PDB file with SEQRES, HELIX, SHEET and CRYST1 records, atoms N, CA, C and O in Angstrom:
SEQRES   1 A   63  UNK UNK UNK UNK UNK UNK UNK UNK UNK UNK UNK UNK UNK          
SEQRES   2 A   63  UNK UNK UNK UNK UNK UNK UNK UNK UNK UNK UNK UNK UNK          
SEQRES   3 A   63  UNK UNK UNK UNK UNK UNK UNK UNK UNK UNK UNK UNK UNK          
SEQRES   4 A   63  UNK UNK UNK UNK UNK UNK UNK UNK UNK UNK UNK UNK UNK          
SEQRES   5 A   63  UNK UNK UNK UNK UNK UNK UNK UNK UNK UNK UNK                  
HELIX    1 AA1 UNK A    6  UNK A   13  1                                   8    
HELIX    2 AA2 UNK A   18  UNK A   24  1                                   7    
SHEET    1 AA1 2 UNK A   3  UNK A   4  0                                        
SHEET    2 AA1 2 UNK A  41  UNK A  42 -1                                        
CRYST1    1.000    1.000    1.000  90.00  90.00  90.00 P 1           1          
ATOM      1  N   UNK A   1     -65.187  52.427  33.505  1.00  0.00           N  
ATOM      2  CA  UNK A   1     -64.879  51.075  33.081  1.00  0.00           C  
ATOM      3  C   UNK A   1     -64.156  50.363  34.210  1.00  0.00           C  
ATOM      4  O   UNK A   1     -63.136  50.831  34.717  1.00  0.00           O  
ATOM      5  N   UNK A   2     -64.613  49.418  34.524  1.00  0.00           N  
ATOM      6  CA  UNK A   2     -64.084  48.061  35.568  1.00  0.00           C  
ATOM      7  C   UNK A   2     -62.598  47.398  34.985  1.00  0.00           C  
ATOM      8  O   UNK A   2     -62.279  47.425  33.797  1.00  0.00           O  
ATOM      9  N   UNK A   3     -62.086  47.029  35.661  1.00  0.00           N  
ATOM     10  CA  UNK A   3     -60.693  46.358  35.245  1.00  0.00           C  
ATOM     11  C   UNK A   3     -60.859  44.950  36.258  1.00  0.00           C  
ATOM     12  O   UNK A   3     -61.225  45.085  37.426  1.00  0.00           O  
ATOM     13  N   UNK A   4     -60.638  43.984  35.840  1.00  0.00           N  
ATOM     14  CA  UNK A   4     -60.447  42.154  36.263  1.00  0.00           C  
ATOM     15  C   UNK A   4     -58.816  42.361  36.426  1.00  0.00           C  
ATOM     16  O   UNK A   4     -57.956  43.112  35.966  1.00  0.00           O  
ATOM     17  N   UNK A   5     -58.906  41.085  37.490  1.00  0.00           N  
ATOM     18  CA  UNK A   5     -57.693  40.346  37.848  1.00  0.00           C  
ATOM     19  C   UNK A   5     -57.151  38.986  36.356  1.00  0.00           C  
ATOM     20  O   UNK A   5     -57.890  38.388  35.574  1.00  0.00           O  
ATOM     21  N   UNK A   6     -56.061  38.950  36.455  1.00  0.00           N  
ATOM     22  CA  UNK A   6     -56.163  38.210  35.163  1.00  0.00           C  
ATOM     23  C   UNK A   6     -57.086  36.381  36.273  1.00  0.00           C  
ATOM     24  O   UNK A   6     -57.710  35.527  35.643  1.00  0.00           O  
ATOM     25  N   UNK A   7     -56.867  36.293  37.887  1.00  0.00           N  
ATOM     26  CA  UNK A   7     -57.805  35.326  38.232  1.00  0.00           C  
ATOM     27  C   UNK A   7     -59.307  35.767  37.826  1.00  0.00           C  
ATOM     28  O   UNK A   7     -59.861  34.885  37.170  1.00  0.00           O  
ATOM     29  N   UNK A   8     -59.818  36.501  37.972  1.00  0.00           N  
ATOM     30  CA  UNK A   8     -61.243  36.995  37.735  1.00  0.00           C  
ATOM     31  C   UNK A   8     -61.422  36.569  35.785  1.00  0.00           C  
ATOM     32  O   UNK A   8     -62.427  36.032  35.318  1.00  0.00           O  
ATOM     33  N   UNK A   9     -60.384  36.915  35.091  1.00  0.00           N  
ATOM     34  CA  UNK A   9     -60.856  36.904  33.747  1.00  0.00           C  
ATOM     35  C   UNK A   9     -60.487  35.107  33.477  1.00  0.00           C  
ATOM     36  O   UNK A   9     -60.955  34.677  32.422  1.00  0.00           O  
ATOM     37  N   UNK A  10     -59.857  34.283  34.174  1.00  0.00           N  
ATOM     38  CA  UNK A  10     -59.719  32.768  34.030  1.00  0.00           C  
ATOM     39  C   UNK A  10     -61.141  32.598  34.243  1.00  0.00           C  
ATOM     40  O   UNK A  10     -62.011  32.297  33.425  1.00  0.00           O  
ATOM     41  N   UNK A  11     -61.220  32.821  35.380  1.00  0.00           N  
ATOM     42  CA  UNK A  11     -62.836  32.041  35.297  1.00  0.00           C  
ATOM     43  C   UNK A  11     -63.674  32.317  34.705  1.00  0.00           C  
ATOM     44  O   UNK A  11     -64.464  31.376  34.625  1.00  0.00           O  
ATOM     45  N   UNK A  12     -64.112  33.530  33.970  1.00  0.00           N  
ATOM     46  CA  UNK A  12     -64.743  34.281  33.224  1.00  0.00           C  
ATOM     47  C   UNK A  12     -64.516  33.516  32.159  1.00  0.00           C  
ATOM     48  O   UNK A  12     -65.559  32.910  31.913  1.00  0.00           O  
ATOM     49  N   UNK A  13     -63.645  33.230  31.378  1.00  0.00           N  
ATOM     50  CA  UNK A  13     -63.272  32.413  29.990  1.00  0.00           C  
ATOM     51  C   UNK A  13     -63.275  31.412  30.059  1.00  0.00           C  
ATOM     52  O   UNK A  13     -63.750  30.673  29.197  1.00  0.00           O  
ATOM     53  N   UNK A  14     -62.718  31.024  31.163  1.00  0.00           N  
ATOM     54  CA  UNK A  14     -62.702  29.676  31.150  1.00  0.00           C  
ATOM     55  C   UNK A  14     -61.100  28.660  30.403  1.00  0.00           C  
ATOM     56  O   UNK A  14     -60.951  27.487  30.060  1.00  0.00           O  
ATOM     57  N   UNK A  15     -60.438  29.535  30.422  1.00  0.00           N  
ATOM     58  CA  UNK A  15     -58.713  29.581  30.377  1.00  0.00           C  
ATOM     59  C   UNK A  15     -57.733  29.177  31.559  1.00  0.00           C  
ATOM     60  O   UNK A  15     -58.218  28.804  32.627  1.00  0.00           O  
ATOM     61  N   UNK A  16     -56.731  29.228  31.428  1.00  0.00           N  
ATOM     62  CA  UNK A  16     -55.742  29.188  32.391  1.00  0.00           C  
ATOM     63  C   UNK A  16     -55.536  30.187  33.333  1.00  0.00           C  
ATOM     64  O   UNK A  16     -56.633  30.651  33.644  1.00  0.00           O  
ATOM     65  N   UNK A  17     -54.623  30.730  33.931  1.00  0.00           N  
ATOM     66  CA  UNK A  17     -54.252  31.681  34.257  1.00  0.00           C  
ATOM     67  C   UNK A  17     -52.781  31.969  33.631  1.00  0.00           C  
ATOM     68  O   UNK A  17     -52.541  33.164  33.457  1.00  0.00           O  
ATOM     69  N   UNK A  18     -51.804  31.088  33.281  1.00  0.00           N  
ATOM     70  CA  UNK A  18     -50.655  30.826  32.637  1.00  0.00           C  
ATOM     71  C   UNK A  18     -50.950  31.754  30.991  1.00  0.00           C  
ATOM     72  O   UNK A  18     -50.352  32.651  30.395  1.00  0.00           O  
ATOM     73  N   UNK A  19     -52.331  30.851  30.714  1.00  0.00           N  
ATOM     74  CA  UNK A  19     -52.658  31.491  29.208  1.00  0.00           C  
ATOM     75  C   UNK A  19     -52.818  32.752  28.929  1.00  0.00           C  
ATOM     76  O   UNK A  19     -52.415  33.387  27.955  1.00  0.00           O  
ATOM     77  N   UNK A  20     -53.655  33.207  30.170  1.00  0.00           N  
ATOM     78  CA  UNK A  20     -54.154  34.806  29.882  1.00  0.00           C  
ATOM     79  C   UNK A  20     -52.626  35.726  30.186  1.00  0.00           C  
ATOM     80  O   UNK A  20     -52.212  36.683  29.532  1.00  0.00           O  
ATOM     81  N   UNK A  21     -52.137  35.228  31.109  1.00  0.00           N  
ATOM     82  CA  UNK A  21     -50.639  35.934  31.080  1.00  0.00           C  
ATOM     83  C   UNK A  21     -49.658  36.002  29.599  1.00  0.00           C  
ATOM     84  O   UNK A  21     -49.036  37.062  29.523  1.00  0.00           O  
ATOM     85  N   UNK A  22     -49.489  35.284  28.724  1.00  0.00           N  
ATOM     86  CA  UNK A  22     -49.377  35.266  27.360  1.00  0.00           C  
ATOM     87  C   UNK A  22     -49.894  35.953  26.947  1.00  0.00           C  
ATOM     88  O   UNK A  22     -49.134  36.637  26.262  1.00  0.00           O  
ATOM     89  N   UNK A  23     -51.300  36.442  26.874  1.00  0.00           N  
ATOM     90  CA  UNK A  23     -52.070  37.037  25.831  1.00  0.00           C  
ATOM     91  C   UNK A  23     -51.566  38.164  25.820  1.00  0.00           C  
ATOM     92  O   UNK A  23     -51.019  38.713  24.864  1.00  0.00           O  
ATOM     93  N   UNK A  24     -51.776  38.714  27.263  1.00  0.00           N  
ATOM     94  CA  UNK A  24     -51.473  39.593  27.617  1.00  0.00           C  
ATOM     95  C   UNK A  24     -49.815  40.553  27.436  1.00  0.00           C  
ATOM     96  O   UNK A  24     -49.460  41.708  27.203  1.00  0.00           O  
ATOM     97  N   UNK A  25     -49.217  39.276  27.702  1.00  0.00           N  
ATOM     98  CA  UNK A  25     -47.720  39.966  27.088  1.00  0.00           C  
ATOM     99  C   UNK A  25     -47.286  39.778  25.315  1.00  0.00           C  
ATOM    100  O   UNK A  25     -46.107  39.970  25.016  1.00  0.00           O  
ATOM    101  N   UNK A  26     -48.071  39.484  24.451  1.00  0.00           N  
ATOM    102  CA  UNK A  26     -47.782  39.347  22.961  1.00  0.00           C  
ATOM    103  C   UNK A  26     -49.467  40.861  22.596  1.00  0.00           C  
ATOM    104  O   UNK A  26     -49.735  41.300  21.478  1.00  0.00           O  
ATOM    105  N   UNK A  27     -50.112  41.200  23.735  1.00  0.00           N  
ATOM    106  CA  UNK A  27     -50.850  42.241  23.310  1.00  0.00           C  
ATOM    107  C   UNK A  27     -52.045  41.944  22.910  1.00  0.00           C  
ATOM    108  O   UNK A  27     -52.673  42.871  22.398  1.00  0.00           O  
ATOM    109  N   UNK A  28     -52.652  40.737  23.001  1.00  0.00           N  
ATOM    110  CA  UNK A  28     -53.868  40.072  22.225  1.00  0.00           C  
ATOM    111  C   UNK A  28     -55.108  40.845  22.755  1.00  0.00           C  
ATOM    112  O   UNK A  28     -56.007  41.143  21.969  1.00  0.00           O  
ATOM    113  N   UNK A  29     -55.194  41.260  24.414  1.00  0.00           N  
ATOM    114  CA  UNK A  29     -55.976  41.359  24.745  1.00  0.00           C  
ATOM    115  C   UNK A  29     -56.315  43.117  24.662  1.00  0.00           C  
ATOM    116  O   UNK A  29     -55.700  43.933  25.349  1.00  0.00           O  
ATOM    117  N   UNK A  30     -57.180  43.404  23.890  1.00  0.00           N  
ATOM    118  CA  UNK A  30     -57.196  44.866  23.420  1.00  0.00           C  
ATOM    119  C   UNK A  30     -57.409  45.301  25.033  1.00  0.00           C  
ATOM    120  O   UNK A  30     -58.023  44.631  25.863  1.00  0.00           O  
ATOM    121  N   UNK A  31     -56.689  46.701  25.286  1.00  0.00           N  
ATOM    122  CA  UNK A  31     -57.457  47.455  26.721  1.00  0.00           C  
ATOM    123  C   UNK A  31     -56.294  47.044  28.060  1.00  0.00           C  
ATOM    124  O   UNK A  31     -56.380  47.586  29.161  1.00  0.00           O  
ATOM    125  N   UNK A  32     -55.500  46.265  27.807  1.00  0.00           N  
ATOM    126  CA  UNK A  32     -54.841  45.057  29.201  1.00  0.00           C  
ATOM    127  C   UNK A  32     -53.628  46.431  29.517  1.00  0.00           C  
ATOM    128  O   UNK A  32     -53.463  47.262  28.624  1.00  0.00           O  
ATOM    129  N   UNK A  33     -53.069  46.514  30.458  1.00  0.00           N  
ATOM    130  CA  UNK A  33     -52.700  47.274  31.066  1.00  0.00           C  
ATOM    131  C   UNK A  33     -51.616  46.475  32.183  1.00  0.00           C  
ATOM    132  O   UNK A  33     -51.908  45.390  32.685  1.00  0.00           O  
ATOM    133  N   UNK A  34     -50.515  47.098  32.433  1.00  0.00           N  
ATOM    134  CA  UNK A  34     -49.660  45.853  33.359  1.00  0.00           C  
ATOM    135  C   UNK A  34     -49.179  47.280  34.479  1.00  0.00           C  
ATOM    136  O   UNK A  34     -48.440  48.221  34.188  1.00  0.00           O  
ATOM    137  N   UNK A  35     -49.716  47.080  35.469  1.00  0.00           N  
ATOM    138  CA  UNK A  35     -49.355  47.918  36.830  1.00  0.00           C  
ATOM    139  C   UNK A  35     -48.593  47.886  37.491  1.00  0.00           C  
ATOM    140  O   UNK A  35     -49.109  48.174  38.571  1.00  0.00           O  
ATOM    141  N   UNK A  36     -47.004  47.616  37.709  1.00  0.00           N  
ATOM    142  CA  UNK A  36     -46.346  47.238  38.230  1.00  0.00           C  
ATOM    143  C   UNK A  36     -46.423  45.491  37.720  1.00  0.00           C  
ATOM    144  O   UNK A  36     -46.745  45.139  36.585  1.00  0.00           O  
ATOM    145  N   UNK A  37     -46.031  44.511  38.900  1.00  0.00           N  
ATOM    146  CA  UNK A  37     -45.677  43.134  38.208  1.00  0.00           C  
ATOM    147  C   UNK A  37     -47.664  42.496  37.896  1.00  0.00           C  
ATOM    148  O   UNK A  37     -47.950  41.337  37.596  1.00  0.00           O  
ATOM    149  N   UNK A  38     -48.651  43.595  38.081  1.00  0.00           N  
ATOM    150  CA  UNK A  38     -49.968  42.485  37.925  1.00  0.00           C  
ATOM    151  C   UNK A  38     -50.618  43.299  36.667  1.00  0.00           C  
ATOM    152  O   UNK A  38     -50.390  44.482  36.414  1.00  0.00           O  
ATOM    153  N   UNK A  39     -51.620  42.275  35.803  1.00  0.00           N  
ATOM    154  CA  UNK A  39     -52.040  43.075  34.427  1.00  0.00           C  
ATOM    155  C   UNK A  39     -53.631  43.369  34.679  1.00  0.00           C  
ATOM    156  O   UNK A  39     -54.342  42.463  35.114  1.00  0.00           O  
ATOM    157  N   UNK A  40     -54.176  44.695  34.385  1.00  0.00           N  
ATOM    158  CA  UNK A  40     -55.362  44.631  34.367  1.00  0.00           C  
ATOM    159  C   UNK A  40     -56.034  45.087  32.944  1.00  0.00           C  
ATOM    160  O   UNK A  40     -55.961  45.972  32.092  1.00  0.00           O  
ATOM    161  N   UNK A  41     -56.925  43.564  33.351  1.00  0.00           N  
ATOM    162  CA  UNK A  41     -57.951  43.960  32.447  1.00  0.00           C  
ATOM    163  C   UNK A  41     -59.259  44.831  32.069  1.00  0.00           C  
ATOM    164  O   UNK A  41     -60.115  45.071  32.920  1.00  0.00           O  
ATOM    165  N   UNK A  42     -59.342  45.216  30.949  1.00  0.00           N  
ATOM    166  CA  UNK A  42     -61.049  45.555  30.989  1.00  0.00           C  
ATOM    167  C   UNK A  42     -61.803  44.741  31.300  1.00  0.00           C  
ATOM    168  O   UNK A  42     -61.311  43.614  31.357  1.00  0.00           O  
ATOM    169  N   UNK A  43     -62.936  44.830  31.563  1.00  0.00           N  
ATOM    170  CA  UNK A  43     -64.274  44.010  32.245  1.00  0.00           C  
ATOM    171  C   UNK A  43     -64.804  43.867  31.163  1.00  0.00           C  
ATOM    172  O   UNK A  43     -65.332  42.759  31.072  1.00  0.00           O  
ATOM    173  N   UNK A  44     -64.939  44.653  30.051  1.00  0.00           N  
ATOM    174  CA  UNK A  44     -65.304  44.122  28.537  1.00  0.00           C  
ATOM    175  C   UNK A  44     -64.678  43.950  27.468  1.00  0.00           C  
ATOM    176  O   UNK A  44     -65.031  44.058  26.294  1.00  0.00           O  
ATOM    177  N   UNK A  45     -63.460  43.598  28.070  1.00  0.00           N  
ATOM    178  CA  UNK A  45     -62.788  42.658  26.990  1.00  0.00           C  
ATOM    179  C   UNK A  45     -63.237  41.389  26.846  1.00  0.00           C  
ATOM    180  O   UNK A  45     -63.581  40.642  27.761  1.00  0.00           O  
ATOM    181  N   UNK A  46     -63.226  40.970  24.778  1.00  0.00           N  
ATOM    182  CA  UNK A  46     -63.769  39.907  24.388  1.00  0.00           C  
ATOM    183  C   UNK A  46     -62.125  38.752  24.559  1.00  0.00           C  
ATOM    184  O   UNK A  46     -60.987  39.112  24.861  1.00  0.00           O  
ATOM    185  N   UNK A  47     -62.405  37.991  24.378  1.00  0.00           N  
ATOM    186  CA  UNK A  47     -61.193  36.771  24.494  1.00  0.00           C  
ATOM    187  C   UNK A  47     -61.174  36.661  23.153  1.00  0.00           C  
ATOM    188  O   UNK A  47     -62.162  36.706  22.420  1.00  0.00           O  
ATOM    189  N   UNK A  48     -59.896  36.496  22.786  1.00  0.00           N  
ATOM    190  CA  UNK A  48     -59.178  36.419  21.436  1.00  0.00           C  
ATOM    191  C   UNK A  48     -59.494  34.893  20.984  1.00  0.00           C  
ATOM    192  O   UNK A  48     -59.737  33.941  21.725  1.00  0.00           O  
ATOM    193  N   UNK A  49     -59.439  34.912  19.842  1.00  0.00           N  
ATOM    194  CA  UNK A  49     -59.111  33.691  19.329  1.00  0.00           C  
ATOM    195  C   UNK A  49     -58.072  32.991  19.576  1.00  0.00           C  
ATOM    196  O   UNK A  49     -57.093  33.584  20.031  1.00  0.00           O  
ATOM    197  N   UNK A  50     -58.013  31.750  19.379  1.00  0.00           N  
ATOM    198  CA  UNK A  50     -56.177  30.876  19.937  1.00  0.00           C  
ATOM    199  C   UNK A  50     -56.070  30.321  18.509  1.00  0.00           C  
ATOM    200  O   UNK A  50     -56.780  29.579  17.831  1.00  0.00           O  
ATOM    201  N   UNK A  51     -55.049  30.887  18.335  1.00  0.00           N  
ATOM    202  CA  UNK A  51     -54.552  31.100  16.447  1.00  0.00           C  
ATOM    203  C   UNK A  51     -53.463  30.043  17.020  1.00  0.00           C  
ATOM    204  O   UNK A  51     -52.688  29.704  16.125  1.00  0.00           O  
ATOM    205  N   UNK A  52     -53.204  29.454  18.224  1.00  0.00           N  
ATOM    206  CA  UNK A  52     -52.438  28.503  18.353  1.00  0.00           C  
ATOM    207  C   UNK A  52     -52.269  27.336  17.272  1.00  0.00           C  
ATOM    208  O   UNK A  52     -53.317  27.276  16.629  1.00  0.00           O  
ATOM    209  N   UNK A  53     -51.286  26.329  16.804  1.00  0.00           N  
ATOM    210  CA  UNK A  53     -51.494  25.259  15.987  1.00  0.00           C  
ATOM    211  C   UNK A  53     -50.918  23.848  16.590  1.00  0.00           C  
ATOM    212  O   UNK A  53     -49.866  23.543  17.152  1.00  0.00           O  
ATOM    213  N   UNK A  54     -52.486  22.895  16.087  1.00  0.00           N  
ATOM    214  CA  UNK A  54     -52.888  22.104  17.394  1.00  0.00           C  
ATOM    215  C   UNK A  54     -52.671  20.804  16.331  1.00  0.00           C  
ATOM    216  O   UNK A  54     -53.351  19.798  16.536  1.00  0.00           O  
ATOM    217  N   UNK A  55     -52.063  20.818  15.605  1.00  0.00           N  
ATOM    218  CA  UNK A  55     -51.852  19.901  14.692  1.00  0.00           C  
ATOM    219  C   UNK A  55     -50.382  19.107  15.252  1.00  0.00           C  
ATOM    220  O   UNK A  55     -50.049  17.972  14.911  1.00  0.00           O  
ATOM    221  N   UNK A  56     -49.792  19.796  15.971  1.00  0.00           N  
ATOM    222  CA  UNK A  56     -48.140  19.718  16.644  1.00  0.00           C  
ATOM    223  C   UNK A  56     -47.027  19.911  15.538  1.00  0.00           C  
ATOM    224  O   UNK A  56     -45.862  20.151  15.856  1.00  0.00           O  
ATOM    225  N   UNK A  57     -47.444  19.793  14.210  1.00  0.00           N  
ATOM    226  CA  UNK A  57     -46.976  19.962  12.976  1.00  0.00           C  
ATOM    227  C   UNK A  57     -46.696  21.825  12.602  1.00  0.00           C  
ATOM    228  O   UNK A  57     -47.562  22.654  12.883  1.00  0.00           O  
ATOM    229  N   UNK A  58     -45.423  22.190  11.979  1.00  0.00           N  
ATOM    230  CA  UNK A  58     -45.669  23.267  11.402  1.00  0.00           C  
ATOM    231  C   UNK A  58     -46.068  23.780  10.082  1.00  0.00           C  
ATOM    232  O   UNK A  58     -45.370  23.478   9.114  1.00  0.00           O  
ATOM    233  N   UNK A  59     -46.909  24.379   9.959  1.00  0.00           N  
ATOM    234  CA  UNK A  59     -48.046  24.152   7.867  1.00  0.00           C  
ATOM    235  C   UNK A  59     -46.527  25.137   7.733  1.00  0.00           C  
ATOM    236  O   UNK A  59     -46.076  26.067   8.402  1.00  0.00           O  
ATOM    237  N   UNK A  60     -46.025  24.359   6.462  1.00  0.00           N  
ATOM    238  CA  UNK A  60     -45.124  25.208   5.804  1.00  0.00           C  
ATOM    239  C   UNK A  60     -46.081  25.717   4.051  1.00  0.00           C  
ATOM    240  O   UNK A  60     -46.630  24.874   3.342  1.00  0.00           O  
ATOM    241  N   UNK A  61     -46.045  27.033   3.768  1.00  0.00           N  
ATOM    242  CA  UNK A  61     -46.418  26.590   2.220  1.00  0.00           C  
ATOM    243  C   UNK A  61     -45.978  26.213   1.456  1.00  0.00           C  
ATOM    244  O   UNK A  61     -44.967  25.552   1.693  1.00  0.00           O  
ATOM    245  N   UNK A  62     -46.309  26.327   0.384  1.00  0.00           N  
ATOM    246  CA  UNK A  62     -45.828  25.616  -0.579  1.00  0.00           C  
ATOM    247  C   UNK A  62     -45.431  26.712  -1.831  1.00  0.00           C  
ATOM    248  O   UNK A  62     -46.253  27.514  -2.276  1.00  0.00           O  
ATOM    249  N   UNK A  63     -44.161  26.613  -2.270  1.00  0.00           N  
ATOM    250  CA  UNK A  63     -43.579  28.084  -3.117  1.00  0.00           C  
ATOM    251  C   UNK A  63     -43.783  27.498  -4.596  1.00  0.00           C  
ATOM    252  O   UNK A  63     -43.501  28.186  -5.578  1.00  0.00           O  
TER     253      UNK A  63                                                      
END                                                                             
């Protein structure tokens, strides 16, 4: 198995490089691996969903 630069997996997704560094430190990206200060990826890792909320609002429920 191949391992990406988190630059190699930006362009690949089509993301940031800022972003994939996040993913990577909350664990999103199944397989990611951190080598000293750089993270490598699998080459077939899928990109997570962004469960981010884009509303700028926080959904509170309702009790």
């Amino acid at each position: 198995m191949g391992y990406l630069s988190i630059k190699q997996t930006s362009d690949k997704w089509g993301i940031s490089v800022r972003r994939i560094q996040v993913l990577c430190s909350e664990d999103r990206i199944h397989g990611a691996t951190k080598i000293g200060s750089y993270w490598a990826i699998p080459a077939d890792a899928e990109k997570p969903n962004d469960q981010r909320i884009r509303s700028g609002k926080y959904i509170k429920e309702k009790e």
